[in-house]
Amino acid sequence: MPNTIELALPKTGIPGLIENWRSDLLSGFLVFLIALPLCLGIAMASGFPPMAGIITAIIGGLVVSRLNGSFVTINGPAAGLIVVIVDAVQSLGQGDAMAGYRYTLAAIVFASVLQVLLGVFKAGKLSAFFPNSVVHGMLAAIGIIIMAKQVHTLLGVKPEAKSLLGTIAEIPHSIVEMNPEIAFIGIAGLLLLILWSVIKNHTVKMIPAPLLVVLLGLALERYFDLDHVHKYMFLPDAQFLPHHEFTIGPSFLVSVPEHFMSGFYFPDFGKVANLEFWEAVVTIWLVGSLESLLSASAVDKLDPYKRNSNLNRDLTAVGIGNMVSGMIGGLPMIAEIVRSSANVNNGAKTAWANFIHGAFLLVFVAFFPHLIHEIPLTSLAALLVFTGFRLASPKEFAKTMDIGLDNFVLFIVTIIGILATDLLIGVLIGIVVKLLMHIARGVKLKNLFTIAYHVEKDETDTYHVAISGAAVFSNFISLKSLLANLPEKKTITFDLSEANLIDHTVMEFIHDFSNEYTHSGGTCTIVGLDDHEPYSDHPLAARRKNLV
């Protein structure tokens, strides 16, 4: 019975283009249709000019695809970095949006240098230091923040609040004060996205939902004549409305320069000596690197050929792309999961699909910028509200709760920490709380950051990996490095009988490693868990050894 490991691997480089150009061309074109509206929306939500998102995706396609260590990932701006970037623009600009934009470009350049160094020194494994629940809490908090900020744009209202919590509190006011025609366009787009998410027909789903939202927005923009400033009356006889006269016009449309070359801006390094500048650098570096590594790993699991990306090379390539992007006015990029998933589903075989999607974007913005100007902002806000909801959906809360109450508490603490402070401090709060949890469970301080294990190879070519003491997120990086260097297609046995505590992050890592090793033709088994008590019924829940 055939399986995926028997598939002939696609060639890479120019031979790969010659061999797979048909499938990669089709997928690259379809991903371009998805990427165009998302790039515009992400850029605007980040406080950058709309063209910045397009520039980022073009560099991700044309430059990074030729350097990276992955096969079917799509590089470009991501919703997960919106919060980081908009915070940097606001804190560095201090009310001057253009100044904040150019200072943030400088922060992106410095962050990209750190990213390249991370990849060159093969430090991609450091992503393991972040507990899974903290990472999921970070993404859920980002989703909540995106929804809170974009729902105002969707309703055609500009909030007056400057703080995040104030913006959330102002949502009821924006609902009451909504611009009806603008809100109709946005809500129609949001309903279309919801409808598309429940359709099961694969052929129909080949049509990208973001493209349909933009086309619907373009049609309604024509109907409501957003190209010209004018006033209109809405339900003039309704007593419950605070007012009945509303104004619409080009200010509700995407603003782009008439000429492509006018969309480039250059960084301002004038705040290099400021502490808040370096806080922005570190946050962009850490969050961008972590998201890119996690996304690239997730896409590897979707690849029908089960190819494993070289994550360190991928991180280096993304860092180089970010350096170029920051120098000419673009956003930071990552290996973006939604577009990468679509790329796999559309039949892409090689990194040339990423290149082709970038090439299509370049051609479109160079020759048809006027079409971009006709897109209503509320349509892009609908895309982002839907993206934010997917990051922070009730399913994400339920999934974390299933793993165990300890993980759920950590998930909630991280979300609250980020909403109450900022992204970097919130994530640090989550990590500290997790470490305190382990100490409360009896993990010795010296064992928090060092793991005890030994590896033996017997006469049958079997590797026995025995772990003792505590195996937790903060100490298993060395074990992860060792496992990465074991030869393929052998037999590996994990013996956890002497491990006092194994947390969820390590359980999930061992599970994923076992599956990937087996897919590559090896054999992997886990023994020694019979005397351990799990903290929940989830198969990968944290567990503690019974002392009786």
Coordinates of C-alpha atoms in Angstrom, one line a residue:
M1 CA 0.0 0.0 0.0
P2 CA 1.6 3.3 -1.1
N3 CA 2.3 6.0 1.4
T4 CA 3.8 9.5 1.4
I5 CA 7.3 8.4 2.1
E6 CA 7.4 6.5 -1.2
L7 CA 6.7 9.7 -3.3
A8 CA 9.6 10.8 -5.4
L9 CA 10.8 14.1 -3.9
P10 CA 10.5 17.2 -6.2
K11 CA 13.7 18.6 -7.5
T12 CA 14.9 22.0 -6.2
G13 CA 16.5 25.0 -7.9
I14 CA 16.2 25.5 -11.7
P15 CA 15.6 21.7 -12.3
G16 CA 12.7 22.0 -9.8
L17 CA 11.2 24.9 -11.7
I18 CA 11.5 23.0 -15.0
E19 CA 9.9 19.9 -13.5
N20 CA 7.1 21.6 -11.5
W21 CA 6.4 25.0 -13.1
R22 CA 2.7 24.1 -13.9
S23 CA 1.7 23.3 -10.4
D24 CA 3.8 26.0 -8.8
L25 CA 2.5 28.6 -11.3
L26 CA -1.1 27.8 -10.5
S27 CA -0.5 27.8 -6.7
G28 CA 1.6 31.0 -6.8
F29 CA -1.2 32.8 -8.7
L30 CA -3.9 31.6 -6.2
V31 CA -1.8 32.6 -3.2
F32 CA -1.2 36.0 -4.8
L33 CA -5.0 36.5 -4.8
I34 CA -5.1 35.7 -1.1
A35 CA -2.0 37.7 -0.2
L36 CA -3.0 41.0 -2.0
P37 CA -5.8 42.0 0.4
L38 CA -4.2 40.5 3.5
C39 CA -1.0 42.4 2.9
L40 CA -2.9 45.7 2.5
G41 CA -4.9 45.1 5.6
I42 CA -2.0 44.0 7.8
A43 CA 0.0 47.1 6.7
M44 CA -2.7 49.5 7.5
A45 CA -3.6 47.9 10.8
S46 CA 0.1 48.1 11.7
G47 CA 0.2 51.9 11.2
F48 CA 2.2 51.5 7.9
P49 CA 1.3 52.7 4.5
P50 CA -0.7 50.0 2.5
M51 CA 2.1 49.6 0.0
A52 CA 4.4 48.4 2.8
G53 CA 2.6 45.1 3.1
I54 CA 2.9 44.5 -0.7
I55 CA 6.6 45.4 -0.6
T56 CA 7.1 42.9 2.2
A57 CA 5.4 40.1 0.3
I58 CA 7.3 40.9 -2.9
I59 CA 10.7 40.6 -1.0
G60 CA 9.5 37.5 0.7
G61 CA 8.7 35.9 -2.6
L62 CA 11.5 37.1 -4.9
V63 CA 14.4 37.2 -2.3
V64 CA 13.7 34.9 0.6
S65 CA 12.4 32.0 -1.5
R66 CA 15.8 31.8 -3.2
L67 CA 17.6 31.6 0.2
N68 CA 15.4 29.8 2.7
G69 CA 15.6 26.3 3.9
S70 CA 11.9 25.4 3.5
F71 CA 10.0 24.1 0.5
V72 CA 6.3 25.2 0.5
T73 CA 6.2 28.1 2.9
I74 CA 5.0 31.5 1.8
N75 CA 6.8 34.5 3.3
G76 CA 5.1 37.8 3.9
P77 CA 3.6 40.1 6.6
A78 CA 1.5 38.4 9.2
A79 CA -1.4 39.4 11.5
G80 CA 0.6 38.1 14.5
L81 CA 3.0 41.1 14.2
I82 CA 0.4 43.8 13.9
V83 CA 0.4 44.5 17.6
V84 CA 4.2 44.7 17.8
I85 CA 4.5 47.1 14.9
V86 CA 1.6 49.4 15.8
D87 CA 2.9 49.7 19.3
A88 CA 6.4 50.6 18.0
V89 CA 4.9 53.2 15.6
Q90 CA 2.9 54.8 18.4
S91 CA 5.7 54.8 21.1
L92 CA 8.5 55.9 18.8
G93 CA 6.4 58.5 16.8
Q94 CA 4.8 60.1 19.8
G95 CA 1.9 61.3 17.8
D96 CA 3.7 61.7 14.5
A97 CA 2.7 58.7 12.4
M98 CA 5.3 59.2 9.6
A99 CA 8.1 59.7 12.1
G100 CA 7.0 56.6 14.0
Y101 CA 6.9 54.6 10.8
R102 CA 10.4 55.5 9.8
Y103 CA 11.8 54.9 13.3
T104 CA 10.1 51.5 13.3
L105 CA 11.8 50.7 10.0
A106 CA 15.1 51.3 11.7
A107 CA 14.0 48.9 14.5
I108 CA 13.1 46.3 11.9
V109 CA 16.6 46.6 10.4
F110 CA 18.3 46.0 13.8
A111 CA 15.9 43.2 14.6
S112 CA 16.7 41.5 11.3
V113 CA 20.4 41.6 12.1
L114 CA 19.7 39.7 15.3
Q115 CA 17.5 37.3 13.4
V116 CA 20.3 36.5 10.9
L117 CA 22.7 35.9 13.8
L118 CA 20.2 33.6 15.4
G119 CA 20.1 31.5 12.3
V120 CA 23.8 31.6 11.6
F121 CA 24.7 30.4 15.1
K122 CA 22.0 27.7 14.7
A123 CA 19.9 29.1 17.6
G124 CA 16.6 28.3 16.1
K125 CA 16.1 25.7 18.7
L126 CA 15.7 28.4 21.3
S127 CA 12.0 28.7 20.2
A128 CA 11.6 25.6 22.4
F129 CA 12.1 27.8 25.5
F130 CA 8.6 29.2 25.2
P131 CA 5.9 27.0 26.8
N132 CA 3.1 26.0 24.3
S133 CA 0.4 27.6 26.5
V134 CA 2.3 30.9 26.6
V135 CA 2.7 30.9 22.8
H136 CA -1.0 30.1 22.3
G137 CA -1.9 32.8 24.9
M138 CA 0.2 35.3 23.0
L139 CA -1.6 34.5 19.7
A140 CA -5.0 34.6 21.3
A141 CA -4.1 38.0 22.9
I142 CA -3.0 39.3 19.5
G143 CA -6.3 38.1 18.0
I144 CA -8.3 40.0 20.7
I145 CA -6.2 43.2 20.1
I146 CA -6.7 42.9 16.3
M147 CA -10.5 42.5 16.7
A148 CA -10.7 45.3 19.2
K149 CA -8.9 47.8 16.9
Q150 CA -10.3 46.7 13.6
V151 CA -14.0 46.5 14.5
H152 CA -14.1 50.3 14.6
T153 CA -12.8 50.6 11.0
L154 CA -15.3 47.9 10.0
L155 CA -18.1 50.1 11.3
G156 CA -16.7 53.3 9.7
V157 CA -15.9 55.0 13.0
K158 CA -12.6 56.3 14.3
P159 CA -12.1 55.7 18.0
E160 CA -11.0 58.5 20.3
A161 CA -9.3 56.3 22.9
K162 CA -5.5 56.0 22.8
S163 CA -5.1 52.9 25.1
L164 CA -6.0 49.3 24.2
L165 CA -8.5 48.9 27.1
G166 CA -10.0 52.3 26.1
T167 CA -10.4 51.1 22.5
I168 CA -12.1 47.9 23.7
A169 CA -14.4 49.9 26.0
E170 CA -15.4 52.2 23.1
I171 CA -16.8 49.4 20.9
P172 CA -20.4 49.9 22.1
H173 CA -20.1 53.6 21.3
S174 CA -18.8 52.8 17.8
I175 CA -21.8 50.4 17.3
V176 CA -24.2 53.2 18.1
E177 CA -22.3 55.7 16.0
M178 CA -21.6 53.4 13.0
N179 CA -21.7 54.7 9.5
P180 CA -24.5 52.5 8.1
E181 CA -23.3 52.1 4.4
I182 CA -19.6 51.5 5.5
A183 CA -20.7 49.0 8.2
F184 CA -22.9 47.2 5.6
I185 CA -19.9 46.7 3.3
G186 CA -17.8 45.4 6.2
I187 CA -20.4 43.2 7.8
A188 CA -21.3 41.7 4.4
G189 CA -17.6 40.8 3.9
L190 CA -17.5 39.3 7.4
L191 CA -20.6 37.2 6.8
L192 CA -19.1 36.0 3.5
L193 CA -15.9 34.9 5.3
I194 CA -18.0 33.0 7.9
L195 CA -20.0 31.3 5.1
W196 CA -16.9 30.3 3.2
S197 CA -15.4 28.8 6.3
V198 CA -18.3 26.3 6.6
I199 CA -18.4 25.3 2.9
K200 CA -16.9 21.8 2.4
N201 CA -16.8 21.6 -1.4
H202 CA -13.1 21.6 -2.3
T203 CA -13.6 23.0 -5.8
V204 CA -15.6 25.9 -4.5
K205 CA -13.0 26.5 -1.8
M206 CA -10.3 26.9 -4.5
I207 CA -11.7 30.4 -4.9
P208 CA -9.9 32.5 -2.2
A209 CA -12.4 34.0 0.3
P210 CA -10.3 37.2 0.7
L211 CA -10.6 37.8 -3.0
L212 CA -14.4 37.4 -2.8
V213 CA -14.5 39.9 0.1
V214 CA -12.5 42.4 -2.0
L215 CA -14.7 41.9 -5.1
L216 CA -17.8 42.4 -3.0
G217 CA -16.3 45.5 -1.5
L218 CA -15.4 46.9 -4.9
A219 CA -19.0 46.3 -6.1
L220 CA -20.6 47.9 -3.1
E221 CA -18.1 50.8 -3.3
R222 CA -19.4 51.5 -6.8
Y223 CA -23.0 51.2 -5.6
F224 CA -22.5 53.6 -2.6
D225 CA -20.2 55.9 -4.7
L226 CA -17.3 56.1 -2.2
D227 CA -15.2 57.8 -4.8
H228 CA -16.9 61.1 -4.2
V229 CA -17.5 62.9 -0.9
H230 CA -21.3 63.2 -0.2
K231 CA -23.8 63.1 2.6
Y232 CA -26.8 60.7 2.9
M233 CA -29.7 60.2 5.2
F234 CA -30.3 56.9 7.0
L235 CA -33.8 56.1 8.4
P236 CA -34.8 59.7 8.9
D237 CA -38.0 58.8 10.8
A238 CA -36.3 56.4 13.3
Q239 CA -36.4 57.9 16.7
F240 CA -33.9 55.5 18.3
L241 CA -30.9 56.7 16.2
P242 CA -28.7 59.5 17.6
H243 CA -28.5 61.2 14.2
H244 CA -29.5 60.4 10.6
E245 CA -27.0 62.2 8.4
F246 CA -23.7 60.5 7.5
T247 CA -20.8 61.4 5.2
I248 CA -18.8 59.0 3.0
G249 CA -16.1 59.5 0.5
P250 CA -12.5 58.5 -0.6
S251 CA -11.3 58.7 3.0
F252 CA -13.0 55.3 3.5
L253 CA -10.9 53.8 0.6
V254 CA -7.3 52.5 0.6
S255 CA -4.8 55.3 -0.1
V256 CA -1.9 54.3 -2.4
P257 CA 0.6 56.4 -4.4
E258 CA -0.1 56.7 -8.1
H259 CA 3.4 55.5 -9.0
F260 CA 5.0 52.3 -7.5
M261 CA 8.3 53.9 -6.8
S262 CA 6.6 56.5 -4.6
G263 CA 5.7 53.8 -2.1
F264 CA 9.3 53.3 -0.9
Y265 CA 10.4 55.0 2.4
F266 CA 13.7 54.8 4.2
P267 CA 14.5 54.2 7.9
D268 CA 15.3 56.9 10.4
F269 CA 18.0 55.8 12.9
G270 CA 17.6 58.9 15.0
K271 CA 16.3 57.1 18.1
V272 CA 19.0 54.4 18.3
A273 CA 20.1 55.7 21.7
N274 CA 16.6 55.4 23.2
L275 CA 15.5 52.6 25.5
E276 CA 12.1 52.3 23.9
F277 CA 13.7 51.9 20.5
W278 CA 15.6 48.8 21.7
E279 CA 12.4 47.5 23.4
A280 CA 10.8 47.6 19.9
V281 CA 13.9 45.9 18.4
V282 CA 13.8 43.0 20.9
T283 CA 10.1 42.5 20.6
I284 CA 10.1 42.5 16.8
W285 CA 13.1 40.1 16.9
L286 CA 11.6 37.7 19.4
V287 CA 8.0 37.6 18.3
G288 CA 9.0 37.5 14.6
S289 CA 11.5 34.7 15.0
L290 CA 9.2 32.7 17.2
E291 CA 6.3 33.0 14.9
S292 CA 8.4 32.2 11.8
L293 CA 9.9 29.1 13.4
L294 CA 6.5 27.8 14.6
S295 CA 4.9 28.4 11.3
A296 CA 7.6 26.7 9.3
S297 CA 7.4 23.7 11.6
A298 CA 3.7 23.6 11.2
V299 CA 3.9 23.8 7.4
D300 CA 6.3 20.9 7.3
K301 CA 3.6 18.7 8.8
L302 CA 1.3 19.7 5.9
D303 CA 3.8 18.9 3.2
P304 CA 2.7 15.7 1.5
Y305 CA 6.3 14.8 0.8
K306 CA 7.1 15.1 4.6
R307 CA 10.2 17.2 3.9
N308 CA 11.8 18.9 6.9
S309 CA 12.8 22.5 6.7
N310 CA 16.3 23.7 7.7
L311 CA 14.9 26.1 10.4
N312 CA 18.2 27.8 11.0
R313 CA 18.7 28.5 7.3
D314 CA 15.1 29.6 7.1
L315 CA 15.6 32.0 10.0
T316 CA 18.7 33.5 8.3
A317 CA 16.8 33.9 5.0
V318 CA 13.9 35.6 6.7
G319 CA 16.3 37.9 8.6
I320 CA 17.9 38.9 5.3
G321 CA 14.5 39.6 3.8
N322 CA 13.5 41.7 6.8
M323 CA 16.7 43.7 6.5
V324 CA 15.9 44.5 2.8
S325 CA 12.2 45.2 3.7
G326 CA 13.1 47.5 6.6
M327 CA 15.6 49.5 4.4
I328 CA 12.9 50.3 1.7
G329 CA 9.7 50.7 3.8
G330 CA 8.3 47.3 4.3
L331 CA 7.0 45.3 7.3
P332 CA 8.8 42.4 9.0
M333 CA 7.9 39.1 7.4
I334 CA 7.5 35.5 8.7
A335 CA 6.7 32.1 7.2
E336 CA 3.0 32.8 7.1
I337 CA 0.7 29.8 8.0
V338 CA -2.5 30.8 6.2
R339 CA -1.0 31.5 2.9
S340 CA 1.4 28.5 3.3
S341 CA -1.5 26.2 4.0
A342 CA -3.3 27.4 0.9
N343 CA 0.0 26.9 -1.1
V344 CA 0.1 23.2 0.0
N345 CA -3.6 22.7 -0.7
N346 CA -3.2 24.3 -4.2
G347 CA -0.6 21.7 -5.1
A348 CA 2.7 23.6 -4.8
K349 CA 5.8 21.4 -5.0
T350 CA 8.7 23.8 -4.5
A351 CA 9.7 27.2 -3.2
W352 CA 9.2 28.6 -6.7
A353 CA 5.5 29.0 -5.8
N354 CA 6.6 31.5 -3.2
F355 CA 8.7 33.3 -5.9
I356 CA 5.8 33.3 -8.4
H357 CA 3.4 34.8 -5.8
G358 CA 5.9 37.6 -5.2
A359 CA 6.3 38.2 -9.0
F360 CA 2.5 38.4 -9.5
L361 CA 2.3 41.0 -6.7
L362 CA 5.1 43.1 -8.2
V363 CA 3.4 43.1 -11.6
F364 CA 0.0 44.0 -10.2
V365 CA 1.1 47.0 -8.0
A366 CA 3.4 48.2 -10.8
F367 CA 0.7 48.3 -13.5
F368 CA -2.7 48.4 -11.6
P369 CA -2.3 50.6 -8.5
H370 CA -5.6 52.4 -9.2
L371 CA -7.5 49.1 -8.6
I372 CA -6.0 49.0 -5.0
H373 CA -7.3 52.5 -4.4
E374 CA -10.9 51.3 -5.0
I375 CA -10.8 48.8 -2.1
P376 CA -12.9 49.9 0.9
L377 CA -11.0 50.0 4.2
T378 CA -13.9 48.2 5.9
S379 CA -13.5 45.2 3.6
L380 CA -9.8 44.8 4.8
A381 CA -11.0 45.3 8.4
A382 CA -13.5 42.4 7.9
L383 CA -10.5 40.2 6.8
L384 CA -8.6 41.2 9.9
V385 CA -11.5 40.8 12.4
F386 CA -12.1 37.3 11.0
T387 CA -8.3 36.6 11.3
G388 CA -8.3 37.9 14.9
F389 CA -11.3 35.7 15.8
R390 CA -9.6 32.6 14.5
L391 CA -6.6 33.4 16.7
A392 CA -8.8 33.9 19.8
S393 CA -11.8 31.7 19.0
P394 CA -13.6 29.7 21.8
K395 CA -12.1 26.6 20.2
E396 CA -8.6 27.8 21.2
F397 CA -9.8 28.3 24.8
A398 CA -11.4 24.8 24.8
K399 CA -8.4 23.1 23.3
T400 CA -6.1 24.6 26.0
M401 CA -8.6 23.6 28.8
D402 CA -8.6 20.0 27.5
I403 CA -4.9 19.8 28.0
G404 CA -5.2 20.6 31.6
L405 CA -6.3 23.3 34.1
D406 CA -2.6 24.3 34.6
N407 CA -2.2 25.0 30.9
F408 CA -5.5 26.9 30.8
V409 CA -4.5 29.1 33.8
L410 CA -1.2 29.9 32.0
F411 CA -3.0 30.6 28.8
I412 CA -5.3 33.1 30.6
V413 CA -2.5 34.7 32.6
T414 CA -0.5 35.4 29.4
I415 CA -3.6 36.9 27.6
I416 CA -4.3 39.2 30.6
G417 CA -0.6 40.1 31.0
I418 CA -0.4 41.2 27.3
L419 CA -3.7 43.1 27.4
A420 CA -2.7 44.9 30.6
T421 CA 0.9 45.7 29.7
D422 CA 2.4 44.9 26.3
L423 CA 3.4 41.8 24.3
L424 CA 6.9 41.3 25.6
I425 CA 6.1 41.8 29.3
G426 CA 3.0 39.6 29.0
V427 CA 5.0 36.8 27.5
L428 CA 7.6 37.1 30.2
I429 CA 4.9 37.1 32.9
G430 CA 3.6 33.8 31.3
I431 CA 7.1 32.2 31.4
V432 CA 7.7 33.3 35.0
V433 CA 4.3 31.9 36.1
K434 CA 5.1 28.6 34.4
L435 CA 8.5 28.4 36.2
L436 CA 6.8 29.1 39.5
M437 CA 4.3 26.3 38.8
H438 CA 7.2 23.8 38.3
I439 CA 8.8 25.0 41.5
A440 CA 5.5 24.4 43.3
R441 CA 5.4 20.9 41.9
G442 CA 8.8 20.1 43.4
V443 CA 11.2 20.8 40.6
K444 CA 14.6 21.9 42.1
L445 CA 16.0 25.2 41.0
K446 CA 19.1 23.6 39.4
N447 CA 16.8 21.2 37.5
L448 CA 14.7 24.1 36.0
F449 CA 17.4 24.8 33.3
T450 CA 19.3 21.5 33.1
I451 CA 18.0 18.1 32.1
A452 CA 19.4 14.7 33.1
Y453 CA 19.5 12.1 30.4
H454 CA 21.8 9.6 28.8
V455 CA 21.8 7.9 25.4
E456 CA 23.0 4.4 24.7
K457 CA 23.3 2.5 21.5
D458 CA 23.0 -1.3 21.7
E459 CA 24.1 -4.1 19.4
T460 CA 20.8 -4.0 17.5
D461 CA 21.4 -0.4 16.4
T462 CA 18.7 0.8 18.8
Y463 CA 19.2 4.2 20.6
H464 CA 17.9 4.2 24.2
V465 CA 17.2 7.8 25.4
A466 CA 16.6 7.6 29.2
I467 CA 15.4 10.8 30.9
S468 CA 15.5 11.3 34.7
G469 CA 14.4 14.1 37.0
A470 CA 12.2 16.9 35.5
A471 CA 11.7 17.3 31.7
V472 CA 10.2 20.7 31.2
F473 CA 10.1 23.5 28.6
S474 CA 13.0 25.4 30.2
N475 CA 15.5 22.6 30.2
F476 CA 15.0 20.3 27.2
I477 CA 16.8 22.4 24.6
S478 CA 20.0 20.3 24.9
L479 CA 17.9 17.1 24.5
K480 CA 16.2 18.5 21.4
S481 CA 19.6 19.3 19.9
L482 CA 20.9 15.8 20.5
L483 CA 17.8 14.2 19.0
A484 CA 18.2 16.3 15.9
N485 CA 21.7 14.8 15.3
L486 CA 20.7 11.2 15.6
P487 CA 20.9 9.2 12.3
E488 CA 17.7 8.6 10.4
K489 CA 15.9 5.2 9.8
K490 CA 17.1 3.7 13.1
T491 CA 15.1 2.6 16.2
I492 CA 14.8 5.1 19.1
T493 CA 13.3 4.2 22.5
F494 CA 12.4 7.0 25.0
D495 CA 12.5 5.7 28.6
L496 CA 10.7 8.1 30.9
S497 CA 10.4 5.7 33.9
E498 CA 12.8 7.8 36.0
A499 CA 11.3 11.2 35.0
N500 CA 9.6 12.8 38.0
L501 CA 7.8 15.5 36.0
I502 CA 7.2 15.9 32.3
D503 CA 5.3 19.0 31.2
H504 CA 3.0 19.4 28.2
T505 CA 5.6 21.1 26.0
V506 CA 8.0 18.2 26.3
M507 CA 5.2 15.6 25.9
E508 CA 4.1 17.3 22.7
F509 CA 7.7 17.5 21.5
I510 CA 8.4 13.8 22.0
H511 CA 5.1 12.9 20.4
D512 CA 5.8 15.1 17.3
F513 CA 9.4 13.9 17.1
S514 CA 8.2 10.3 17.2
N515 CA 5.7 10.9 14.4
E516 CA 8.2 12.7 12.2
Y517 CA 10.9 10.1 12.8
T518 CA 8.5 7.3 11.9
H519 CA 7.4 9.1 8.7
S520 CA 11.1 9.3 7.7
G521 CA 11.4 5.5 7.9
G522 CA 12.6 5.0 11.4
T523 CA 10.9 3.5 14.5
C524 CA 10.2 5.4 17.7
T525 CA 8.7 4.1 20.9
I526 CA 7.9 5.7 24.3
V527 CA 8.1 3.6 27.5
G528 CA 8.0 4.1 31.3
L529 CA 4.8 6.2 31.7
D530 CA 2.8 3.5 33.5
D531 CA 3.7 4.9 36.9
H532 CA 2.9 8.5 36.0
E533 CA -0.3 10.4 36.9
P534 CA -1.5 12.8 34.1
Y535 CA -2.9 16.2 35.2
S536 CA -5.9 15.7 32.7
D537 CA -7.3 13.1 30.4
H538 CA -5.5 14.6 27.4
P539 CA -2.9 12.2 26.0
L540 CA -0.2 14.9 26.0
A541 CA -1.1 16.4 29.3
A542 CA 1.7 17.1 31.8
R543 CA 2.3 14.1 34.2
R544 CA 4.0 13.4 37.5
K545 CA 5.5 10.2 38.7
N546 CA 3.6 8.5 41.6
L547 CA 5.9 8.3 44.6
V548 CA 4.0 5.4 46.2

